[in-house]
Short mmCIF file of C-alpha atoms and ligand atoms in Angstrom, two decimals:
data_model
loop_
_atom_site.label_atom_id
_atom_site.label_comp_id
_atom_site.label_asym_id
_atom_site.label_seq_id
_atom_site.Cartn_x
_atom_site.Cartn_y
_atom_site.Cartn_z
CA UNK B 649 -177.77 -55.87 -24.72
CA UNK B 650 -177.05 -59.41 -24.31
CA UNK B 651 -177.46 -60.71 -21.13
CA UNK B 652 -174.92 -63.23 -18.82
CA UNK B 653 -175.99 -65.46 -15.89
CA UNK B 654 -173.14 -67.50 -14.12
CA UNK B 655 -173.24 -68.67 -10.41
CA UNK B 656 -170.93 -69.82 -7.77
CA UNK B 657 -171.61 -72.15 -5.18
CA UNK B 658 -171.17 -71.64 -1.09
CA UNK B 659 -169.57 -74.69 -0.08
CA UNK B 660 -166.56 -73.11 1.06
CA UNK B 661 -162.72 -72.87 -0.13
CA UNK B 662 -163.31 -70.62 -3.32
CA UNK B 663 -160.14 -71.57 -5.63
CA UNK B 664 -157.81 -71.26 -8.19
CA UNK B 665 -159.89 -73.26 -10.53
CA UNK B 666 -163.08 -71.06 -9.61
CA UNK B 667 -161.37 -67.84 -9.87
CA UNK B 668 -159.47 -68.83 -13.61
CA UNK B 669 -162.55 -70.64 -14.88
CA UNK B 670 -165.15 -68.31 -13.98
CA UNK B 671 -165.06 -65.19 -11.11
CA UNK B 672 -161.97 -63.58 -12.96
CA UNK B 673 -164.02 -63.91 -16.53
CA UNK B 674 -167.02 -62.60 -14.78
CA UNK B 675 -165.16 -58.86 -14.24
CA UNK B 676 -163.86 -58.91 -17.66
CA UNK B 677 -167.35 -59.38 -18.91
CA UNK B 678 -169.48 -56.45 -17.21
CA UNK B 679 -168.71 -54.02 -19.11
CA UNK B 680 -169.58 -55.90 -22.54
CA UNK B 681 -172.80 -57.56 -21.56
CA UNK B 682 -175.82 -56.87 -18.63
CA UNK B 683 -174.54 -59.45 -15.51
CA UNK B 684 -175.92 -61.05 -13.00
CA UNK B 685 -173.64 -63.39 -10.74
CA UNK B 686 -175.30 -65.66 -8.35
CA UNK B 687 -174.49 -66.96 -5.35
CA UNK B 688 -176.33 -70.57 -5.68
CA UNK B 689 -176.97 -71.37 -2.32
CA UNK B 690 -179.52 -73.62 -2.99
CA UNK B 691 -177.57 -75.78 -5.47
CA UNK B 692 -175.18 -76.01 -2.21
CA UNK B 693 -177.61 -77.67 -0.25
CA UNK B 694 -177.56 -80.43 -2.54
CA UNK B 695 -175.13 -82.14 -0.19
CA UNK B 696 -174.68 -81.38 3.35
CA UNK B 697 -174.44 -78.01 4.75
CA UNK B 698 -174.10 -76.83 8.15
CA UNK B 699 -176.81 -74.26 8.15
CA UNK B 700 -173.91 -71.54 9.77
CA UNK B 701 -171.36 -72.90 7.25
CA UNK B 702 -174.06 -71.85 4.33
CA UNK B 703 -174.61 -68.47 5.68
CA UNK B 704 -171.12 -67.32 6.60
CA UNK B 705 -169.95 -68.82 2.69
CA UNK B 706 -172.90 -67.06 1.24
CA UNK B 707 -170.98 -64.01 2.28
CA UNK B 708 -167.62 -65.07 1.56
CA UNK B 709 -168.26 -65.99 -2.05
CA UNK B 710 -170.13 -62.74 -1.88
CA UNK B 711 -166.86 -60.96 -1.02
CA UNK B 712 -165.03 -62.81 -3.40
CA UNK B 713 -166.88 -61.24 -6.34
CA UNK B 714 -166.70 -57.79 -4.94
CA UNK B 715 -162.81 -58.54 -4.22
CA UNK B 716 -162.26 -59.58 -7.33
CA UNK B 717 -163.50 -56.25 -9.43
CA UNK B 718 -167.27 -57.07 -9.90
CA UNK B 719 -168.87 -54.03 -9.40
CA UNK B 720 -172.30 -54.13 -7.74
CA UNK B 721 -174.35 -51.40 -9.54
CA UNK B 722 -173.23 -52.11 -12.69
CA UNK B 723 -173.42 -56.31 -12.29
CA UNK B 724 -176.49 -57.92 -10.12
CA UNK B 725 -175.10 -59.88 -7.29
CA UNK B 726 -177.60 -61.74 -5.04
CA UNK B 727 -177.97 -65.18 -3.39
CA UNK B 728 -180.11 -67.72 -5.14
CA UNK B 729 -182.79 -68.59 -2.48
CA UNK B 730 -183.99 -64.94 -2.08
CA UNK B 731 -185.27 -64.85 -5.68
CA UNK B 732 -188.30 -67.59 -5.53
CA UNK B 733 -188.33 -67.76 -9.32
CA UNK B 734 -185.33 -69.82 -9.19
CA UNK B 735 -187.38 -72.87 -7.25
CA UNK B 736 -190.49 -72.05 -9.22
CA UNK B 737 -189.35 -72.63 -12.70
CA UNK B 738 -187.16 -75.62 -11.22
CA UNK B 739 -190.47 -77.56 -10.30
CA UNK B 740 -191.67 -76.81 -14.18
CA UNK B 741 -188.36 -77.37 -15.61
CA UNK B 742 -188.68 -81.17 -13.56
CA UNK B 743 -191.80 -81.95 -15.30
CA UNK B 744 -189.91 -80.64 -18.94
CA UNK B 745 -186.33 -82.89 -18.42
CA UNK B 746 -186.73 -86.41 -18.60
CA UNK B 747 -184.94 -89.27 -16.20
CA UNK B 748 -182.78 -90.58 -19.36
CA UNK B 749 -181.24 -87.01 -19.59
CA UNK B 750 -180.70 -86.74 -16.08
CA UNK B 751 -179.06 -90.12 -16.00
CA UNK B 752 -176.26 -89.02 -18.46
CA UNK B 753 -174.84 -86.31 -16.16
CA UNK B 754 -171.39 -87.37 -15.35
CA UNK B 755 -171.21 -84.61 -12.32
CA UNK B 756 -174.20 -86.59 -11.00
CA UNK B 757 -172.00 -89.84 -10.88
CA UNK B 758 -168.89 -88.43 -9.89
CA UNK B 759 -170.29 -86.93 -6.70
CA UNK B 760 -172.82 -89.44 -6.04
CA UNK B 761 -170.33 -92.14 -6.31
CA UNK B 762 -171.05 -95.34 -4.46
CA UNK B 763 -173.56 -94.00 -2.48
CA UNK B 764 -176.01 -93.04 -5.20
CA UNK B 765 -178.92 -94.68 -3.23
CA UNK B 766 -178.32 -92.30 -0.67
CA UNK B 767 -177.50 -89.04 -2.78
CA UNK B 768 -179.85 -86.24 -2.07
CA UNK B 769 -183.05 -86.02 -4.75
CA UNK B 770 -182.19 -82.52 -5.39
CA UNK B 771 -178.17 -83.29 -6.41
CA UNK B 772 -180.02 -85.58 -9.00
CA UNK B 773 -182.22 -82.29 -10.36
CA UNK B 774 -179.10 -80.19 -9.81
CA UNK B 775 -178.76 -79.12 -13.84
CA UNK B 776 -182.87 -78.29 -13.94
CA UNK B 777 -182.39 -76.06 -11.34
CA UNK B 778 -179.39 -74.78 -13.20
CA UNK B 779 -181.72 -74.50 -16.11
CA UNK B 780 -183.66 -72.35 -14.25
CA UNK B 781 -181.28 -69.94 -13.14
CA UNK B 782 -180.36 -69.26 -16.00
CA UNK B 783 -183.51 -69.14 -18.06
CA UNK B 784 -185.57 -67.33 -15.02
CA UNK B 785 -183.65 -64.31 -16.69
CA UNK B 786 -183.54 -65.26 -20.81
CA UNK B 787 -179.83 -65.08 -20.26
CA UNK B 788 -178.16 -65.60 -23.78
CA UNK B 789 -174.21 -66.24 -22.30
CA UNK B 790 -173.25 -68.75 -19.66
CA UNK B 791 -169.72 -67.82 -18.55
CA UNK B 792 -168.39 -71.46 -16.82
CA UNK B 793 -165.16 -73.66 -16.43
CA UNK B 794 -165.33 -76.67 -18.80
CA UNK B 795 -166.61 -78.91 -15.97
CA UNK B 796 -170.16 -77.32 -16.62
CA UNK B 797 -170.51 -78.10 -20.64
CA UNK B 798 -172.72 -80.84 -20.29
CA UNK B 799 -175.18 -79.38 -17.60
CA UNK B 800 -175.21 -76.41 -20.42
CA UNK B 801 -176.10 -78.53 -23.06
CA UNK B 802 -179.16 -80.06 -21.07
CA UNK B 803 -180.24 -76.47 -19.99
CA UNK B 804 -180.11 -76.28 -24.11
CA UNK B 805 -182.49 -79.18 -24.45
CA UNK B 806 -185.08 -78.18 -21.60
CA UNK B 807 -185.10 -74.96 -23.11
CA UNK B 808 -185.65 -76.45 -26.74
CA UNK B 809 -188.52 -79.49 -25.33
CA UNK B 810 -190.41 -76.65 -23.61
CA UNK B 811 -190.45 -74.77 -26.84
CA UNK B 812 -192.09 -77.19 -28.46
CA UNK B 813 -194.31 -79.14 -25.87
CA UNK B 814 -195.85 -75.65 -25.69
CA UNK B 815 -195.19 -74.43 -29.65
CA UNK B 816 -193.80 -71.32 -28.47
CA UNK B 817 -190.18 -69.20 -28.73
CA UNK B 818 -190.03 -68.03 -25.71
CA UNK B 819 -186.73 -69.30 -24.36
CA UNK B 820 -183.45 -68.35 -26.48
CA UNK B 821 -180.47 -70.52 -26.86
CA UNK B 822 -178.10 -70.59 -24.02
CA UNK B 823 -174.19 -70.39 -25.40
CA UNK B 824 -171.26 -71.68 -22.89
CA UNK B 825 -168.71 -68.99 -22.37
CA UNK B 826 -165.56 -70.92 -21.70
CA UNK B 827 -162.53 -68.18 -21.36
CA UNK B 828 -158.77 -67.95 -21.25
CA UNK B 829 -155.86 -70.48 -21.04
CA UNK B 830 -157.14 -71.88 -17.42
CA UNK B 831 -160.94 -73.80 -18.11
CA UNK B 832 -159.98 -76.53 -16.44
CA UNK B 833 -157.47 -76.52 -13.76
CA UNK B 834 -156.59 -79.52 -12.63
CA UNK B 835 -155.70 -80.85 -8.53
CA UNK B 836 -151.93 -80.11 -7.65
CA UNK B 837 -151.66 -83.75 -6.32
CA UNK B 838 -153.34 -85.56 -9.45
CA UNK B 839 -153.37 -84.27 -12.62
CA UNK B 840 -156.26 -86.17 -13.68
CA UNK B 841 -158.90 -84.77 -11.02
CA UNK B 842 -159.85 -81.30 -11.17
CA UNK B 843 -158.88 -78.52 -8.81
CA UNK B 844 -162.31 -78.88 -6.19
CA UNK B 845 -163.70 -77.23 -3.21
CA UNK B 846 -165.07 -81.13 -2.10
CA UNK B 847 -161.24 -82.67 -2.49
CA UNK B 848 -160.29 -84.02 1.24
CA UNK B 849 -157.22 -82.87 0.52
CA UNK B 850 -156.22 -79.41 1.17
CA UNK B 851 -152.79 -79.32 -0.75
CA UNK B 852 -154.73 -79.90 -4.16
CA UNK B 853 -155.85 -76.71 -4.35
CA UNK B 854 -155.07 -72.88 -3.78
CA UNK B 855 -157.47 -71.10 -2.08
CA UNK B 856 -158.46 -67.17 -2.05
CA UNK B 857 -158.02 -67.78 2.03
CA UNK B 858 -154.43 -69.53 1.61
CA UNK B 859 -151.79 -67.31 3.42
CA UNK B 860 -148.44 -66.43 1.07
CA UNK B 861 -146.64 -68.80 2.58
CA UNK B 862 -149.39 -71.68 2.46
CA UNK B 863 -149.05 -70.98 -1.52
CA UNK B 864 -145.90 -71.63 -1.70
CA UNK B 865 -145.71 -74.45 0.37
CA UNK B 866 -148.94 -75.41 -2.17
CA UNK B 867 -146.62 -75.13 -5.52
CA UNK B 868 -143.54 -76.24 -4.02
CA UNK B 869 -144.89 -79.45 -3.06
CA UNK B 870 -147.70 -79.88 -6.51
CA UNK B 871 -147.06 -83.08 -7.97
CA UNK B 872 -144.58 -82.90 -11.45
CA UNK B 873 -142.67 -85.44 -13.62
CA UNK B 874 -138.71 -85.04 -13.04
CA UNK B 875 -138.25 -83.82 -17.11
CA UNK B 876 -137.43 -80.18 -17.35
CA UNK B 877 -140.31 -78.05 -19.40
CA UNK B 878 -140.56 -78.91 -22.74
CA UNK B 879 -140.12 -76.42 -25.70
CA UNK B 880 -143.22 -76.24 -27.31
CA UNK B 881 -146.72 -77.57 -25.74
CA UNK B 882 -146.72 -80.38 -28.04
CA UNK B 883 -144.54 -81.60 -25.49
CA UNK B 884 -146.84 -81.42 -22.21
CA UNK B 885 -149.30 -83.73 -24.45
CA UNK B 886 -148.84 -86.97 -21.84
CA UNK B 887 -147.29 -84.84 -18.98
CA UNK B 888 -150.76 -83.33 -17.02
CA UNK B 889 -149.30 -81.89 -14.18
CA UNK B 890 -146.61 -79.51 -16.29
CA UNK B 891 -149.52 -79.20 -18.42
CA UNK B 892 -151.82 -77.88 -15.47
CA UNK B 893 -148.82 -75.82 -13.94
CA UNK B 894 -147.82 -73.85 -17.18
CA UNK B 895 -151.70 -72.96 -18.44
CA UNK B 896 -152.18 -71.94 -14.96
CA UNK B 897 -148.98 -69.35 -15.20
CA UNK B 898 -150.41 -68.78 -18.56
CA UNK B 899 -153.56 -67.97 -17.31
CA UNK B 900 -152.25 -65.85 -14.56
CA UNK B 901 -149.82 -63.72 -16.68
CA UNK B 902 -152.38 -63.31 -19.47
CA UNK B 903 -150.57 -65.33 -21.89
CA UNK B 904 -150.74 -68.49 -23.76
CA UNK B 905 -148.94 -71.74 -22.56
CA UNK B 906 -146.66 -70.84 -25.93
CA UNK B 907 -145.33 -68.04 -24.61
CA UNK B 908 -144.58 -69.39 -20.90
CA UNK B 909 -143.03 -72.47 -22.82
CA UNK B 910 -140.48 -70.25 -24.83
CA UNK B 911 -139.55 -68.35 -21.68
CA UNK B 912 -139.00 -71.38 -19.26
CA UNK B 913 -139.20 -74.36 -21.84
CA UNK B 914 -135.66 -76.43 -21.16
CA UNK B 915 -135.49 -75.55 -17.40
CA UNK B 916 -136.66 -77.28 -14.53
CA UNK B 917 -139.21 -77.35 -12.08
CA UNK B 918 -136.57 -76.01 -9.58
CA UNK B 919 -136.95 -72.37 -11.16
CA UNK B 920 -140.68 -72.57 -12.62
CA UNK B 921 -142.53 -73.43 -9.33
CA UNK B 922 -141.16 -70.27 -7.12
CA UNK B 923 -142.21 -68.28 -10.46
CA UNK B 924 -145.14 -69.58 -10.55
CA UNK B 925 -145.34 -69.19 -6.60
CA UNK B 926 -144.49 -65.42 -6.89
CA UNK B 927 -147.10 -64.91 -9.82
CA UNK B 928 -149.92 -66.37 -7.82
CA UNK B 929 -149.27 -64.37 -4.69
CA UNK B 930 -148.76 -61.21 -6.63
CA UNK B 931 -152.76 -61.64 -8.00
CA UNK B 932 -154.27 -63.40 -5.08
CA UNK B 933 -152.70 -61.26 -2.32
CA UNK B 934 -154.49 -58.37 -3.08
CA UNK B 935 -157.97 -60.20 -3.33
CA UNK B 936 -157.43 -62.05 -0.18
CA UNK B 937 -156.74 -58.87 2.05
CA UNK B 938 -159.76 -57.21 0.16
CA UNK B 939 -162.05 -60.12 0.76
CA UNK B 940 -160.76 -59.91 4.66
CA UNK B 941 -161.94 -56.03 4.97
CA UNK B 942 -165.29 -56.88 2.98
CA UNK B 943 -165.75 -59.51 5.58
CA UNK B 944 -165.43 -57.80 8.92
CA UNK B 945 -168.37 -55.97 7.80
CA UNK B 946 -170.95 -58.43 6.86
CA UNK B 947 -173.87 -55.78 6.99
CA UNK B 948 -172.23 -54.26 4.12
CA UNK B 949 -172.36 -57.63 2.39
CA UNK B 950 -175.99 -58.48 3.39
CA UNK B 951 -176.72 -55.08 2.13
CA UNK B 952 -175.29 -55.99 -1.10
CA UNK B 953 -177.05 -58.90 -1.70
CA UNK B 954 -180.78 -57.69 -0.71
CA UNK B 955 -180.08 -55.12 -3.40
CA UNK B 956 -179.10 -57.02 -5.87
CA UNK B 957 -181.91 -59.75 -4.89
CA UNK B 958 -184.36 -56.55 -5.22
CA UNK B 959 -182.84 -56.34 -8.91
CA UNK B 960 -182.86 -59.40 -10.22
CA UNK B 961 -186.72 -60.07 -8.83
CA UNK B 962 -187.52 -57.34 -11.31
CA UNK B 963 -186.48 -59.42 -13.90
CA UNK B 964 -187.39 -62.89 -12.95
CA UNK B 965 -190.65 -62.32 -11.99
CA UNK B 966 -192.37 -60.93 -15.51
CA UNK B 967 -190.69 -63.57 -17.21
CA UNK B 968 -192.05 -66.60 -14.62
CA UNK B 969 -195.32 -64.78 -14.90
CA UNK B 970 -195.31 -65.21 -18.98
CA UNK B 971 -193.91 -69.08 -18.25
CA UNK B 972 -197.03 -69.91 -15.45
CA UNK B 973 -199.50 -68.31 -18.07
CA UNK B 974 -198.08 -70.40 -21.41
CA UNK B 975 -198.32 -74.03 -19.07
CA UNK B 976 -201.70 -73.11 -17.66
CA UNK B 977 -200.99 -71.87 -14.11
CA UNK B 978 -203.78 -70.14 -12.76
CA UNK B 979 -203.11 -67.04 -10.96
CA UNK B 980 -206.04 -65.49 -9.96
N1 LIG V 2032 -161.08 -76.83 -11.55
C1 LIG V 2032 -161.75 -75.88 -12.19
N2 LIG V 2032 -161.23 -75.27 -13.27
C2 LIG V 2032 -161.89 -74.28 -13.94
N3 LIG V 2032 -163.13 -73.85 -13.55
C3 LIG V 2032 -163.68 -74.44 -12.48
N4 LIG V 2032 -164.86 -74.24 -11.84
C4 LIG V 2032 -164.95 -75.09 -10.78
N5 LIG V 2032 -163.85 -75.85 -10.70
C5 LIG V 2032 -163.04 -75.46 -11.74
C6 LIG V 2032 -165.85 -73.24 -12.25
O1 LIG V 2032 -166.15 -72.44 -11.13
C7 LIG V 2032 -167.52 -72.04 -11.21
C8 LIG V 2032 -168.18 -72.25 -9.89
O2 LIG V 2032 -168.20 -73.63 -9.58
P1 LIG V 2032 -169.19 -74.15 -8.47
O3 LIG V 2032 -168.77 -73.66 -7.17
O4 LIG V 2032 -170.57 -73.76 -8.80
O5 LIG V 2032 -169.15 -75.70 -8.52
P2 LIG V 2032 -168.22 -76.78 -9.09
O6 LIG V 2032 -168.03 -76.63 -10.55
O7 LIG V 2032 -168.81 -78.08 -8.64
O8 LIG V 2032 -166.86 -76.45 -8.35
P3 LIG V 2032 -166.08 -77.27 -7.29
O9 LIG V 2032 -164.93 -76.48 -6.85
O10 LIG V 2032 -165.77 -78.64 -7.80
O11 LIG V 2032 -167.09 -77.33 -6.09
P4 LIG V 2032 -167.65 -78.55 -5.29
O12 LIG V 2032 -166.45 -79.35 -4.87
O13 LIG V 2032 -168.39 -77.93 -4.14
O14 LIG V 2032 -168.54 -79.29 -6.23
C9 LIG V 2032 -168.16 -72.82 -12.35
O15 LIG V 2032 -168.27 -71.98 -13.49
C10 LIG V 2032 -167.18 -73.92 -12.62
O16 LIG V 2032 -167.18 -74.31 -13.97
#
């Protein structure tokens, strides 16, 4: 069986965006394919954490993914920093990427920004440790939002340079998953800028923690264009935000932006955003107030993830083993 590795970070207000581009396709995928979802606290660290912060998201993101339908025995759920293969093949995977590659990532730049002399060294190795996660376990399918094509294509090339530095097959090709209507969703307050956990604004995004009434508020206020909804989706082409509001409905109702478009193309704003409002409280409701219960038990949770750390050590470790042997790491 084919085998998926995705992960999540803990850096706090889990969204829209996160749940549409990846957590939702992760449940829809277990029972197709052998899953392990990781909670990469390590990639979080990248920028400032308050070590409590970490810990207490570590669990929430943790009890997002059981909220949301992923089913612990059947998927592997575990935080990154218990499994030490992760770091391990990181530190290998340095010496296989070269600065030129790293240099290209746009995600580097974006959240670098001005301040690039002072970004963290490991936000600048962020994708090789990516490439690790992923290839620690051979994992074939990469379910992501759109946002993580290009660190996918690098883990592509480390995987293909260590190949042949070391004229071997031992790593297979890593293929992108990108699912559903929703890959990208975009902030509600600039259609340009994707939906993020780091925006300083809260009212860009929906969160898993947003009350009913904050998610109104959220849609009521989104940013839009005064034109009603166009017919077809020819016609959100230069609109973004109409563009970002319908493939999120889309993506909620499990339709196409088509289909919304012939049901509300022609009216306004003034009737789509409570529908859309209504729609998103009907499927995040019930995963908020299950995320709440899983979280007044965080034993439960810590349980959860020492299992599932247990697992996924039973497959990272054999395969590390077979890496440290093929680059000449003694272990004696
Ligand atoms: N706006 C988005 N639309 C669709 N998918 C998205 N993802 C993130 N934002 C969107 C997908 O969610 C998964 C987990 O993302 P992550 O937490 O590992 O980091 P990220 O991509 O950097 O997400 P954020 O929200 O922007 O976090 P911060 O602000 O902390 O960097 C990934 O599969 C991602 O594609």
């Amino acid at each position: 069986m084919d085998r998926i590795f995705s992960g999540v970070q803990p850096t706090g207000n889990l969204h829209l965006g996160n749940y549409l581009g990846a957590i939702r396709n992760f449940v829809d995928l277990q029972n197709k394919y052998e899953c392990i979802y990781c909670v990469v606290d390590l990639h979080a660290m990248t920028v400032w954490q308050e070590p409590k912060k970490l810990a207490s998201n570590t669990r929430e993101v943790t009890a997002s993914f059981l909220a949301a339908g992923i089913n612990p025995e059947s998927s592997i759920i575990f935080n990154q920093s218990q499994v030490l293969a992760h770091a391990q093949l990181a530190w290998i995977f340095n010496c296989v990427a070269r600065l030129g590659w790293l240099n290209r990532m746009t995600q580097f730049k974006e959240k670098a920004g001005k301040q690039r002399e002072n970004a963290s060294v490991g936000l600048y190795a962020y994708p090789n440790l990516m490439a690790a996660d992923i290839l620690t376990y051979k994992a074939n399918h990469v379910p992501v939002g759109e946002d993580q094509k290009q660190h996918l294509e690098l883990t592509r090339d480390i995987a293909q340079k260590f190949n042949n530095d070391f004229g071997v097959e031992f790593f297979p090709e890593v293929e992108p998953l990108i699912i559903g209507e929703a890959t990208r969703v975009m902030s509600l307050r600039d259609g340009s800028k994707k939906m993020s956990k780091s925006d300083l604004s809260d009212q860009s995004r929906i969160t898993f923690t947003d009350t009913e009434d904050e998610i109104s508020r959220k849609i009521r206020r989104a940013k839009t264009d005064p034109e009603a909804l166009p017919m077809d989706i020819s016609g959100l082409k230069s609109r973004p935000e109409a563009a970002n509001l319908v493939g999120i409905f889309a993506a909620l109702s499990g339709q196409t932006s088509s289909e919304v478009l012939k049901d509300f193309g022609g009216r306004g704003f003034g009737d789509f955003k409570p529908a859309l409002a209504d729609l998103a409280i009907e499927k995040l409701a019930p995963i908020s107030s299950e995320m709440r219960r899983l979280l007044a038990d965080p034993g439960h949770i810590d349980a959860v993830l020492a299992d599932g750390a247990e697992r996924a050590r039973a497959i990272a470790d054999p395969i590390l083993a077979e890496i440290t042997e093929i680059v000449g790491l003694v272990s004696a």
